[in-house]
Amino acid sequence: MKTLAAQVITPEDLLKHWQGHRALTRRVIEAFPEKDFFEFSIGGMRTFSKMTDELLAIAVPGLKGIVNKEVKPFTEETEKLIFKAQYLEKWDEATAEINAYWEKLSIEDFNENFNLFGQYEFPVIQNVLYFVDNEVHHRGQGYVYLRALGIEPPFFWER
Amino acid sequence: MKTLAAQVITPEDLLKHWQGHRALTRRVIEAFPEKDFFEFSIGGMRTFSKMTDELLAIAVPGLKGIVNKEVKPFTEETEKLIFKAQYLEKWDEATAEINAYWEKLSIEDFNENFNLFGQYEFPVIQNVLYFVDNEVHHRGQGYVYLRALGIEPPFFWER
């Protein structure tokens, strides 16, 4: 028998937290000059467009897998995007899809294990926190790219 | 009257999540060559030792303020640390202090507003998530510094 322990954040607030971060990441994408978004990098790391590919390949596919209880391997976008505007469009589509899938999660789902991308077997709450952390991590790297390009990044508190 | 809405993460798991991130940040500090920890930076940003000063000035003082309901302005360490080993020692002391203060938080506290450093008036859960996010953000920047120095950073999943 399973009892629900006392917990500290509602699904609504967690979604708001995630989408707040996603709104900030969108502003970071916007801040990149078109060319640098696709070409600039430091120390052999990926460009910010490549990191954005990863973020897009995680958020909706990951959440969709959780909601549909369907384990699929991780794959990045096969359709290659070549303009920043296309990334921003994809980003906004993902924002709406995340909101829609989130609605389908019940409170109990967050404590169920899910094998994310067939690789990471953790409770759903850990998967969701990973989505956010991974985005914050790469966006922090985007901040360094912007600074190295002489561009002021958006304020971290702005969501 | 206030009802407790259904929530998705326990205080214990949130602490584990935070301390897991802190363990990874510790490994990032360790990965820096002594000199570069204090001197290397990109694009006019702070060195990783300066960022670590900020992380240390947020975690325990922030949590202590929350627990004692005592609003104090943000200040960074006045005692200047000059060796990486001192930072690691401070880090470990903070780890223990966080665990001790965390014990004093009740489940209701997480939804109470707290004016963090007299500047950010938000529910405690948002303050705590900010501690984590801010650390992940700066640590991501530390990853770029390490890569620019030709050093392989620790694996992001390692906690």
PDB file of C-alpha atoms in Angstrom:
ATOM      1  CA  MET A   1       0.000   0.000   0.000  1.00  0.00           C
ATOM      2  CA  LYS A   2       1.227   3.432  -0.890  1.00  0.00           C
ATOM      3  CA  THR A   3       0.564   6.575   1.068  1.00  0.00           C
ATOM      4  CA  LEU A   4       0.995  10.011  -0.395  1.00  0.00           C
ATOM      5  CA  ALA A   5       3.601  11.824   1.674  1.00  0.00           C
ATOM      6  CA  ALA A   6       3.258  15.540   2.322  1.00  0.00           C
ATOM      7  CA  GLN A   7       4.649  17.401  -0.647  1.00  0.00           C
ATOM      8  CA  VAL A   8       5.730  20.911  -1.443  1.00  0.00           C
ATOM      9  CA  ILE A   9       4.791  22.017  -4.958  1.00  0.00           C
ATOM     10  CA  THR A  10       1.595  21.720  -6.991  1.00  0.00           C
ATOM     11  CA  PRO A  11       1.574  20.486 -10.603  1.00  0.00           C
ATOM     12  CA  GLU A  12       0.303  23.944 -11.643  1.00  0.00           C
ATOM     13  CA  ASP A  13       3.242  25.714  -9.995  1.00  0.00           C
ATOM     14  CA  LEU A  14       5.734  23.244 -11.397  1.00  0.00           C
ATOM     15  CA  LEU A  15       4.390  23.811 -14.908  1.00  0.00           C
ATOM     16  CA  LYS A  16       4.576  27.564 -14.384  1.00  0.00           C
ATOM     17  CA  HIS A  17       8.154  27.154 -13.176  1.00  0.00           C
ATOM     18  CA  TRP A  18       9.114  25.120 -16.241  1.00  0.00           C
ATOM     19  CA  GLN A  19       7.358  27.414 -18.703  1.00  0.00           C
ATOM     20  CA  GLY A  20       8.945  30.420 -17.002  1.00  0.00           C
ATOM     21  CA  HIS A  21      12.342  28.908 -17.707  1.00  0.00           C
ATOM     22  CA  ARG A  22      11.302  28.125 -21.258  1.00  0.00           C
ATOM     23  CA  ALA A  23      10.258  31.746 -21.781  1.00  0.00           C
ATOM     24  CA  LEU A  24      13.722  32.859 -20.661  1.00  0.00           C
ATOM     25  CA  THR A  25      15.417  30.342 -22.960  1.00  0.00           C
ATOM     26  CA  ARG A  26      13.318  31.732 -25.822  1.00  0.00           C
ATOM     27  CA  ARG A  27      14.741  35.181 -25.074  1.00  0.00           C
ATOM     28  CA  VAL A  28      18.257  33.741 -25.136  1.00  0.00           C
ATOM     29  CA  ILE A  29      17.599  32.242 -28.593  1.00  0.00           C
ATOM     30  CA  GLU A  30      16.272  35.634 -29.718  1.00  0.00           C
ATOM     31  CA  ALA A  31      19.378  37.396 -28.382  1.00  0.00           C
ATOM     32  CA  PHE A  32      21.725  35.438 -30.663  1.00  0.00           C
ATOM     33  CA  PRO A  33      22.650  36.972 -34.004  1.00  0.00           C
ATOM     34  CA  GLU A  34      21.292  34.671 -36.748  1.00  0.00           C
ATOM     35  CA  LYS A  35      24.733  33.494 -37.884  1.00  0.00           C
ATOM     36  CA  ASP A  36      26.149  32.946 -34.391  1.00  0.00           C
ATOM     37  CA  PHE A  37      23.163  30.896 -33.311  1.00  0.00           C
ATOM     38  CA  PHE A  38      24.213  28.320 -35.911  1.00  0.00           C
ATOM     39  CA  GLU A  39      27.976  28.764 -35.921  1.00  0.00           C
ATOM     40  CA  PHE A  40      29.409  30.156 -32.690  1.00  0.00           C
ATOM     41  CA  SER A  41      30.820  27.841 -30.049  1.00  0.00           C
ATOM     42  CA  ILE A  42      33.572  27.650 -27.439  1.00  0.00           C
ATOM     43  CA  GLY A  43      35.999  24.859 -26.608  1.00  0.00           C
ATOM     44  CA  GLY A  44      34.599  22.387 -29.142  1.00  0.00           C
ATOM     45  CA  MET A  45      31.121  22.512 -27.607  1.00  0.00           C
ATOM     46  CA  ARG A  46      27.908  22.476 -29.606  1.00  0.00           C
ATOM     47  CA  THR A  47      26.432  25.652 -31.091  1.00  0.00           C
ATOM     48  CA  PHE A  48      23.388  27.058 -29.300  1.00  0.00           C
ATOM     49  CA  SER A  49      21.165  25.887 -32.175  1.00  0.00           C
ATOM     50  CA  LYS A  50      22.384  22.316 -31.544  1.00  0.00           C
ATOM     51  CA  MET A  51      21.681  22.669 -27.832  1.00  0.00           C
ATOM     52  CA  THR A  52      18.223  23.978 -28.725  1.00  0.00           C
ATOM     53  CA  ASP A  53      17.704  20.885 -30.894  1.00  0.00           C
ATOM     54  CA  GLU A  54      18.356  18.820 -27.785  1.00  0.00           C
ATOM     55  CA  LEU A  55      15.983  20.865 -25.625  1.00  0.00           C
ATOM     56  CA  LEU A  56      13.226  20.516 -28.223  1.00  0.00           C
ATOM     57  CA  ALA A  57      13.914  16.791 -28.543  1.00  0.00           C
ATOM     58  CA  ILE A  58      13.564  16.334 -24.787  1.00  0.00           C
ATOM     59  CA  ALA A  59      10.619  18.492 -23.702  1.00  0.00           C
ATOM     60  CA  VAL A  60       7.600  17.435 -25.761  1.00  0.00           C
ATOM     61  CA  PRO A  61       8.781  13.921 -26.716  1.00  0.00           C
ATOM     62  CA  GLY A  62       9.748  13.256 -23.084  1.00  0.00           C
ATOM     63  CA  LEU A  63       6.482  14.522 -21.648  1.00  0.00           C
ATOM     64  CA  LYS A  64       4.448  12.800 -24.372  1.00  0.00           C
ATOM     65  CA  GLY A  65       6.176   9.519 -23.521  1.00  0.00           C
ATOM     66  CA  ILE A  66       5.347   9.983 -19.854  1.00  0.00           C
ATOM     67  CA  VAL A  67       1.684  10.778 -20.546  1.00  0.00           C
ATOM     68  CA  ASN A  68       1.217   7.964 -23.051  1.00  0.00           C
ATOM     69  CA  LYS A  69       3.399   5.584 -21.019  1.00  0.00           C
ATOM     70  CA  GLU A  70       5.276   4.900 -24.214  1.00  0.00           C
ATOM     71  CA  VAL A  71       9.044   4.360 -24.006  1.00  0.00           C
ATOM     72  CA  LYS A  72      10.812   5.608 -27.149  1.00  0.00           C
ATOM     73  CA  PRO A  73      14.536   6.192 -27.682  1.00  0.00           C
ATOM     74  CA  PHE A  74      15.852   9.754 -27.731  1.00  0.00           C
ATOM     75  CA  THR A  75      16.174  11.234 -31.214  1.00  0.00           C
ATOM     76  CA  GLU A  76      16.787  14.777 -32.318  1.00  0.00           C
ATOM     77  CA  GLU A  77      14.735  16.529 -34.983  1.00  0.00           C
ATOM     78  CA  THR A  78      15.244  14.843 -38.366  1.00  0.00           C
ATOM     79  CA  GLU A  79      13.870  17.870 -40.222  1.00  0.00           C
ATOM     80  CA  LYS A  80      16.770  20.318 -40.164  1.00  0.00           C
ATOM     81  CA  LEU A  81      15.875  23.892 -39.169  1.00  0.00           C
ATOM     82  CA  ILE A  82      18.008  26.576 -40.784  1.00  0.00           C
ATOM     83  CA  PHE A  83      16.569  29.862 -39.496  1.00  0.00           C
ATOM     84  CA  LYS A  84      16.231  31.149 -35.963  1.00  0.00           C
ATOM     85  CA  ALA A  85      12.627  32.039 -36.763  1.00  0.00           C
ATOM     86  CA  GLN A  86      11.903  28.349 -37.360  1.00  0.00           C
ATOM     87  CA  TYR A  87      13.347  27.494 -33.952  1.00  0.00           C
ATOM     88  CA  LEU A  88      11.198  30.140 -32.296  1.00  0.00           C
ATOM     89  CA  GLU A  89       8.125  28.788 -34.058  1.00  0.00           C
ATOM     90  CA  LYS A  90       8.962  25.237 -32.938  1.00  0.00           C
ATOM     91  CA  TRP A  91       9.561  26.574 -29.439  1.00  0.00           C
ATOM     92  CA  ASP A  92       6.109  28.144 -29.296  1.00  0.00           C
ATOM     93  CA  GLU A  93       4.461  25.007 -30.645  1.00  0.00           C
ATOM     94  CA  ALA A  94       6.242  23.052 -27.914  1.00  0.00           C
ATOM     95  CA  THR A  95       5.006  25.509 -25.280  1.00  0.00           C
ATOM     96  CA  ALA A  96       1.393  24.793 -26.244  1.00  0.00           C
ATOM     97  CA  GLU A  97       1.962  21.037 -26.483  1.00  0.00           C
ATOM     98  CA  ILE A  98       3.575  20.940 -23.042  1.00  0.00           C
ATOM     99  CA  ASN A  99       0.555  22.727 -21.567  1.00  0.00           C
ATOM    100  CA  ALA A 100      -1.780  20.259 -23.277  1.00  0.00           C
ATOM    101  CA  TYR A 101       0.086  17.107 -22.188  1.00  0.00           C
ATOM    102  CA  TRP A 102       0.534  18.459 -18.656  1.00  0.00           C
ATOM    103  CA  GLU A 103      -3.256  18.543 -18.269  1.00  0.00           C
ATOM    104  CA  LYS A 104      -3.290  14.777 -18.679  1.00  0.00           C
ATOM    105  CA  LEU A 105      -0.957  14.105 -15.747  1.00  0.00           C
ATOM    106  CA  SER A 106      -2.608  13.083 -12.507  1.00  0.00           C
ATOM    107  CA  ILE A 107      -1.068  13.858  -9.140  1.00  0.00           C
ATOM    108  CA  GLU A 108      -0.233  10.161  -8.673  1.00  0.00           C
ATOM    109  CA  ASP A 109       1.658  10.020 -11.968  1.00  0.00           C
ATOM    110  CA  PHE A 110       4.474  12.175 -10.571  1.00  0.00           C
ATOM    111  CA  ASN A 111       5.568   9.416  -8.205  1.00  0.00           C
ATOM    112  CA  GLU A 112       5.336   6.605 -10.747  1.00  0.00           C
ATOM    113  CA  ASN A 113       8.556   5.383 -12.298  1.00  0.00           C
ATOM    114  CA  PHE A 114       9.047   6.060 -15.995  1.00  0.00           C
ATOM    115  CA  ASN A 115      11.908   4.854 -18.156  1.00  0.00           C
ATOM    116  CA  LEU A 116      12.659   8.127 -19.955  1.00  0.00           C
ATOM    117  CA  PHE A 117      13.853   7.496 -23.503  1.00  0.00           C
ATOM    118  CA  GLY A 118      14.398   3.875 -22.455  1.00  0.00           C
ATOM    119  CA  GLN A 119      17.465   5.019 -20.512  1.00  0.00           C
ATOM    120  CA  TYR A 120      16.568   6.782 -17.289  1.00  0.00           C
ATOM    121  CA  GLU A 121      14.272   4.864 -14.967  1.00  0.00           C
ATOM    122  CA  PHE A 122      13.129   7.410 -12.382  1.00  0.00           C
ATOM    123  CA  PRO A 123       9.928   8.782 -10.858  1.00  0.00           C
ATOM    124  CA  VAL A 124       8.189  11.200 -13.235  1.00  0.00           C
ATOM    125  CA  ILE A 125       8.897  14.139 -10.911  1.00  0.00           C
ATOM    126  CA  GLN A 126      12.636  13.461 -11.339  1.00  0.00           C
ATOM    127  CA  ASN A 127      12.208  13.305 -15.099  1.00  0.00           C
ATOM    128  CA  VAL A 128      10.454  16.676 -15.112  1.00  0.00           C
ATOM    129  CA  LEU A 129      13.084  18.252 -12.849  1.00  0.00           C
ATOM    130  CA  TYR A 130      15.682  16.888 -15.239  1.00  0.00           C
ATOM    131  CA  PHE A 131      13.974  18.632 -18.186  1.00  0.00           C
ATOM    132  CA  VAL A 132      14.236  21.928 -16.322  1.00  0.00           C
ATOM    133  CA  ASP A 133      17.775  21.412 -14.993  1.00  0.00           C
ATOM    134  CA  ASN A 134      19.122  20.355 -18.354  1.00  0.00           C
ATOM    135  CA  GLU A 135      17.617  23.448 -19.955  1.00  0.00           C
ATOM    136  CA  VAL A 136      19.008  25.782 -17.266  1.00  0.00           C
ATOM    137  CA  HIS A 137      22.415  24.101 -17.663  1.00  0.00           C
ATOM    138  CA  HIS A 138      22.597  24.614 -21.423  1.00  0.00           C
ATOM    139  CA  ARG A 139      21.052  28.063 -21.280  1.00  0.00           C
ATOM    140  CA  GLY A 140      23.793  29.041 -18.805  1.00  0.00           C
ATOM    141  CA  GLN A 141      26.245  27.953 -21.492  1.00  0.00           C
ATOM    142  CA  GLY A 142      24.347  30.116 -24.000  1.00  0.00           C
ATOM    143  CA  TYR A 143      24.888  33.057 -21.638  1.00  0.00           C
ATOM    144  CA  VAL A 144      28.665  32.566 -21.921  1.00  0.00           C
ATOM    145  CA  TYR A 145      28.416  32.429 -25.715  1.00  0.00           C
ATOM    146  CA  LEU A 146      26.449  35.696 -25.710  1.00  0.00           C
ATOM    147  CA  ARG A 147      28.949  37.377 -23.371  1.00  0.00           C
ATOM    148  CA  ALA A 148      31.849  36.145 -25.517  1.00  0.00           C
ATOM    149  CA  LEU A 149      30.044  37.737 -28.491  1.00  0.00           C
ATOM    150  CA  GLY A 150      29.753  41.012 -26.586  1.00  0.00           C
ATOM    151  CA  ILE A 151      25.983  40.655 -26.177  1.00  0.00           C
ATOM    152  CA  GLU A 152      24.167  41.324 -22.895  1.00  0.00           C
ATOM    153  CA  PRO A 153      22.028  38.239 -22.058  1.00  0.00           C
ATOM    154  CA  PRO A 154      18.508  38.644 -20.639  1.00  0.00           C
ATOM    155  CA  PHE A 155      18.266  39.065 -16.860  1.00  0.00           C
ATOM    156  CA  PHE A 156      18.107  35.643 -15.158  1.00  0.00           C
ATOM    157  CA  TRP A 157      15.117  36.644 -13.056  1.00  0.00           C
ATOM    158  CA  GLU A 158      13.040  37.625 -16.099  1.00  0.00           C
ATOM    159  CA  ARG A 159      10.606  34.770 -16.862  1.00  0.00           C
TER     160      ARG A 159
ATOM    161  CA  MET B   1      -8.752  29.412   5.333  1.00  0.00           C
ATOM    162  CA  LYS B   2      -6.037  27.665   3.450  1.00  0.00           C
ATOM    163  CA  THR B   3      -6.231  24.162   2.016  1.00  0.00           C
ATOM    164  CA  LEU B   4      -3.153  22.222   1.053  1.00  0.00           C
ATOM    165  CA  ALA B   5      -3.395  21.416  -2.638  1.00  0.00           C
ATOM    166  CA  ALA B   6      -2.117  18.096  -3.933  1.00  0.00           C
ATOM    167  CA  GLN B   7       1.603  18.381  -4.462  1.00  0.00           C
ATOM    168  CA  VAL B   8       4.296  16.468  -6.266  1.00  0.00           C
ATOM    169  CA  ILE B   9       7.582  16.356  -4.358  1.00  0.00           C
ATOM    170  CA  THR B  10       8.460  15.683  -0.730  1.00  0.00           C
ATOM    171  CA  PRO B  11      10.837  17.902   1.269  1.00  0.00           C
ATOM    172  CA  GLU B  12      13.193  14.914   1.568  1.00  0.00           C
ATOM    173  CA  ASP B  13      13.343  14.423  -2.204  1.00  0.00           C
ATOM    174  CA  LEU B  14      13.781  18.151  -2.831  1.00  0.00           C
ATOM    175  CA  LEU B  15      16.717  18.244  -0.401  1.00  0.00           C
ATOM    176  CA  LYS B  16      18.221  15.203  -2.106  1.00  0.00           C
ATOM    177  CA  HIS B  17      17.768  16.928  -5.459  1.00  0.00           C
ATOM    178  CA  TRP B  18      19.483  20.094  -4.233  1.00  0.00           C
ATOM    179  CA  GLN B  19      22.342  18.270  -2.522  1.00  0.00           C
ATOM    180  CA  GLY B  20      22.790  16.113  -5.623  1.00  0.00           C
ATOM    181  CA  HIS B  21      23.329  19.286  -7.631  1.00  0.00           C
ATOM    182  CA  ARG B  22      25.668  20.625  -4.966  1.00  0.00           C
ATOM    183  CA  ALA B  23      27.735  17.423  -5.145  1.00  0.00           C
ATOM    184  CA  LEU B  24      28.092  17.935  -8.896  1.00  0.00           C
ATOM    185  CA  THR B  25      29.092  21.581  -8.439  1.00  0.00           C
ATOM    186  CA  ARG B  26      31.725  20.422  -5.959  1.00  0.00           C
ATOM    187  CA  ARG B  27      33.169  18.165  -8.656  1.00  0.00           C
ATOM    188  CA  VAL B  28      33.242  21.116 -11.068  1.00  0.00           C
ATOM    189  CA  ILE B  29      35.216  23.180  -8.510  1.00  0.00           C
ATOM    190  CA  GLU B  30      37.591  20.222  -8.132  1.00  0.00           C
ATOM    191  CA  ALA B  31      38.040  19.967 -11.902  1.00  0.00           C
ATOM    192  CA  PHE B  32      39.457  23.508 -12.195  1.00  0.00           C
ATOM    193  CA  PRO B  33      43.222  23.937 -12.069  1.00  0.00           C
ATOM    194  CA  GLU B  34      44.033  26.010  -8.957  1.00  0.00           C
ATOM    195  CA  LYS B  35      45.106  29.081 -10.947  1.00  0.00           C
ATOM    196  CA  ASP B  36      42.220  29.017 -13.415  1.00  0.00           C
ATOM    197  CA  PHE B  37      39.635  28.721 -10.663  1.00  0.00           C
ATOM    198  CA  PHE B  38      40.708  32.200  -9.519  1.00  0.00           C
ATOM    199  CA  GLU B  39      41.736  33.773 -12.821  1.00  0.00           C
ATOM    200  CA  PHE B  40      40.071  32.286 -15.879  1.00  0.00           C
ATOM    201  CA  SER B  41      36.996  33.896 -17.367  1.00  0.00           C
ATOM    202  CA  ILE B  42      35.298  34.532 -20.706  1.00  0.00           C
ATOM    203  CA  GLY B  43      33.685  37.681 -22.101  1.00  0.00           C
ATOM    204  CA  GLY B  44      34.238  39.773 -18.993  1.00  0.00           C
ATOM    205  CA  MET B  45      32.291  37.368 -16.794  1.00  0.00           C
ATOM    206  CA  ARG B  46      33.273  36.468 -13.252  1.00  0.00           C
ATOM    207  CA  THR B  47      35.808  33.744 -12.496  1.00  0.00           C
ATOM    208  CA  PHE B  48      34.393  30.441 -11.219  1.00  0.00           C
ATOM    209  CA  SER B  49      35.716  31.253  -7.727  1.00  0.00           C
ATOM    210  CA  LYS B  50      33.626  34.450  -7.764  1.00  0.00           C
ATOM    211  CA  MET B  51      30.564  32.502  -8.885  1.00  0.00           C
ATOM    212  CA  THR B  52      31.242  30.036  -6.083  1.00  0.00           C
ATOM    213  CA  ASP B  53      31.360  32.954  -3.628  1.00  0.00           C
ATOM    214  CA  GLU B  54      27.854  33.810  -4.786  1.00  0.00           C
ATOM    215  CA  LEU B  55      26.593  30.238  -4.449  1.00  0.00           C
ATOM    216  CA  LEU B  56      27.994  30.025  -0.910  1.00  0.00           C
ATOM    217  CA  ALA B  57      26.499  33.406  -0.041  1.00  0.00           C
ATOM    218  CA  ILE B  58      23.068  32.274  -1.200  1.00  0.00           C
ATOM    219  CA  ALA B  59      22.633  28.695   0.029  1.00  0.00           C
ATOM    220  CA  VAL B  60      23.171  28.708   3.801  1.00  0.00           C
ATOM    221  CA  PRO B  61      22.421  32.397   4.465  1.00  0.00           C
ATOM    222  CA  GLY B  62      19.259  32.147   2.332  1.00  0.00           C
ATOM    223  CA  LEU B  63      18.024  28.979   3.995  1.00  0.00           C
ATOM    224  CA  LYS B  64      18.979  30.244   7.444  1.00  0.00           C
ATOM    225  CA  GLY B  65      16.951  33.413   6.802  1.00  0.00           C
ATOM    226  CA  ILE B  66      13.966  31.326   5.768  1.00  0.00           C
ATOM    227  CA  VAL B  67      14.173  29.083   8.835  1.00  0.00           C
ATOM    228  CA  ASN B  68      14.720  31.930  11.287  1.00  0.00           C
ATOM    229  CA  LYS B  69      12.270  34.205   9.430  1.00  0.00           C
ATOM    230  CA  GLU B  70      14.979  36.810   9.472  1.00  0.00           C
ATOM    231  CA  VAL B  71      15.344  39.091   6.444  1.00  0.00           C
ATOM    232  CA  LYS B  72      18.958  40.109   5.870  1.00  0.00           C
ATOM    233  CA  PRO B  73      20.499  41.732   2.796  1.00  0.00           C
ATOM    234  CA  PHE B  74      22.636  39.634   0.473  1.00  0.00           C
ATOM    235  CA  THR B  75      26.378  39.857   1.157  1.00  0.00           C
ATOM    236  CA  GLU B  76      29.237  37.772  -0.129  1.00  0.00           C
ATOM    237  CA  GLU B  77      31.910  36.291   2.098  1.00  0.00           C
ATOM    238  CA  THR B  78      33.979  39.043   3.712  1.00  0.00           C
ATOM    239  CA  GLU B  79      36.774  36.619   4.603  1.00  0.00           C
ATOM    240  CA  LYS B  80      38.615  36.164   1.297  1.00  0.00           C
ATOM    241  CA  LEU B  81      39.402  32.562   0.374  1.00  0.00           C
ATOM    242  CA  ILE B  82      42.571  32.104  -1.658  1.00  0.00           C
ATOM    243  CA  PHE B  83      42.860  28.346  -2.162  1.00  0.00           C
ATOM    244  CA  LYS B  84      40.508  25.908  -3.838  1.00  0.00           C
ATOM    245  CA  ALA B  85      40.857  23.656  -0.802  1.00  0.00           C
ATOM    246  CA  GLN B  86      39.312  26.408   1.345  1.00  0.00           C
ATOM    247  CA  TYR B  87      36.349  26.611  -1.021  1.00  0.00           C
ATOM    248  CA  LEU B  88      35.872  22.855  -0.866  1.00  0.00           C
ATOM    249  CA  GLU B  89      35.992  22.967   2.918  1.00  0.00           C
ATOM    250  CA  LYS B  90      33.425  25.789   2.999  1.00  0.00           C
ATOM    251  CA  TRP B  91      31.321  23.823   0.535  1.00  0.00           C
ATOM    252  CA  ASP B  92      31.265  20.779   2.796  1.00  0.00           C
ATOM    253  CA  GLU B  93      30.442  22.861   5.844  1.00  0.00           C
ATOM    254  CA  ALA B  94      27.543  24.361   3.890  1.00  0.00           C
ATOM    255  CA  THR B  95      26.346  20.861   2.932  1.00  0.00           C
ATOM    256  CA  ALA B  96      26.017  19.932   6.600  1.00  0.00           C
ATOM    257  CA  GLU B  97      24.419  23.249   7.542  1.00  0.00           C
ATOM    258  CA  ILE B  98      21.836  22.937   4.773  1.00  0.00           C
ATOM    259  CA  ASN B  99      20.894  19.480   6.023  1.00  0.00           C
ATOM    260  CA  ALA B 100      20.551  20.836   9.569  1.00  0.00           C
ATOM    261  CA  TYR B 101      18.434  23.874   8.638  1.00  0.00           C
ATOM    262  CA  TRP B 102      16.288  21.809   6.283  1.00  0.00           C
ATOM    263  CA  GLU B 103      15.201  19.658   9.253  1.00  0.00           C
ATOM    264  CA  LYS B 104      13.612  22.744  10.762  1.00  0.00           C
ATOM    265  CA  LEU B 105      11.311  23.432   7.812  1.00  0.00           C
ATOM    266  CA  SER B 106       7.748  22.249   8.181  1.00  0.00           C
ATOM    267  CA  ILE B 107       5.671  21.236   5.190  1.00  0.00           C
ATOM    268  CA  GLU B 108       3.566  24.408   5.579  1.00  0.00           C
ATOM    269  CA  ASP B 109       6.642  26.637   5.456  1.00  0.00           C
ATOM    270  CA  PHE B 110       7.157  25.891   1.765  1.00  0.00           C
ATOM    271  CA  ASN B 111       4.033  27.790   0.813  1.00  0.00           C
ATOM    272  CA  GLU B 112       4.666  30.769   3.070  1.00  0.00           C
ATOM    273  CA  ASN B 113       5.998  33.927   1.477  1.00  0.00           C
ATOM    274  CA  PHE B 114       9.537  34.940   2.420  1.00  0.00           C
ATOM    275  CA  ASN B 115      11.325  38.103   1.379  1.00  0.00           C
ATOM    276  CA  LEU B 116      14.655  36.550   0.380  1.00  0.00           C
ATOM    277  CA  PHE B 117      17.536  38.914   1.113  1.00  0.00           C
ATOM    278  CA  GLY B 118      14.933  41.648   1.458  1.00  0.00           C
ATOM    279  CA  GLN B 119      14.552  41.628  -2.314  1.00  0.00           C
ATOM    280  CA  TYR B 120      12.574  38.666  -3.558  1.00  0.00           C
ATOM    281  CA  GLU B 121       9.187  38.182  -1.963  1.00  0.00           C
ATOM    282  CA  PHE B 122       8.078  34.694  -3.011  1.00  0.00           C
ATOM    283  CA  PRO B 123       6.835  31.450  -1.467  1.00  0.00           C
ATOM    284  CA  VAL B 124       9.687  29.501   0.140  1.00  0.00           C
ATOM    285  CA  ILE B 125       9.394  26.735  -2.464  1.00  0.00           C
ATOM    286  CA  GLN B 126      10.192  29.320  -5.162  1.00  0.00           C
ATOM    287  CA  ASN B 127      13.157  30.557  -3.147  1.00  0.00           C
ATOM    288  CA  VAL B 128      14.520  27.025  -2.869  1.00  0.00           C
ATOM    289  CA  LEU B 129      13.995  26.322  -6.570  1.00  0.00           C
ATOM    290  CA  TYR B 130      15.843  29.562  -7.255  1.00  0.00           C
ATOM    291  CA  PHE B 131      18.820  28.362  -5.171  1.00  0.00           C
ATOM    292  CA  VAL B 132      19.008  25.249  -7.340  1.00  0.00           C
ATOM    293  CA  ASP B 133      18.388  26.991 -10.681  1.00  0.00           C
ATOM    294  CA  ASN B 134      20.931  29.684  -9.996  1.00  0.00           C
ATOM    295  CA  GLU B 135      23.530  27.062  -9.142  1.00  0.00           C
ATOM    296  CA  VAL B 136      22.777  24.991 -12.263  1.00  0.00           C
ATOM    297  CA  HIS B 137      22.971  28.187 -14.343  1.00  0.00           C
ATOM    298  CA  HIS B 138      26.410  29.202 -13.081  1.00  0.00           C
ATOM    299  CA  ARG B 139      27.718  25.656 -13.053  1.00  0.00           C
ATOM    300  CA  GLY B 140      26.744  25.424 -16.741  1.00  0.00           C
ATOM    301  CA  GLN B 141      28.951  28.459 -17.253  1.00  0.00           C
ATOM    302  CA  GLY B 142      31.730  26.673 -15.365  1.00  0.00           C
ATOM    303  CA  TYR B 143      31.392  23.814 -17.860  1.00  0.00           C
ATOM    304  CA  VAL B 144      32.169  26.238 -20.705  1.00  0.00           C
ATOM    305  CA  TYR B 145      35.210  27.545 -18.825  1.00  0.00           C
ATOM    306  CA  LEU B 146      36.453  23.982 -18.334  1.00  0.00           C
ATOM    307  CA  ARG B 147      35.910  23.107 -21.996  1.00  0.00           C
ATOM    308  CA  ALA B 148      37.663  26.309 -23.069  1.00  0.00           C
ATOM    309  CA  LEU B 149      40.570  25.181 -20.866  1.00  0.00           C
ATOM    310  CA  GLY B 150      40.597  21.804 -22.582  1.00  0.00           C
ATOM    311  CA  ILE B 151      39.264  20.015 -19.502  1.00  0.00           C
ATOM    312  CA  GLU B 152      36.499  17.405 -19.615  1.00  0.00           C
ATOM    313  CA  PRO B 153      33.769  18.448 -17.104  1.00  0.00           C
ATOM    314  CA  PRO B 154      32.047  15.830 -14.933  1.00  0.00           C
ATOM    315  CA  PHE B 155      29.082  14.042 -16.482  1.00  0.00           C
ATOM    316  CA  PHE B 156      25.874  16.054 -15.891  1.00  0.00           C
ATOM    317  CA  TRP B 157      23.995  12.995 -14.647  1.00  0.00           C
ATOM    318  CA  GLU B 158      26.576  12.256 -11.948  1.00  0.00           C
ATOM    319  CA  ARG B 159      25.240  13.520  -8.606  1.00  0.00           C
TER     320      ARG B 159
END
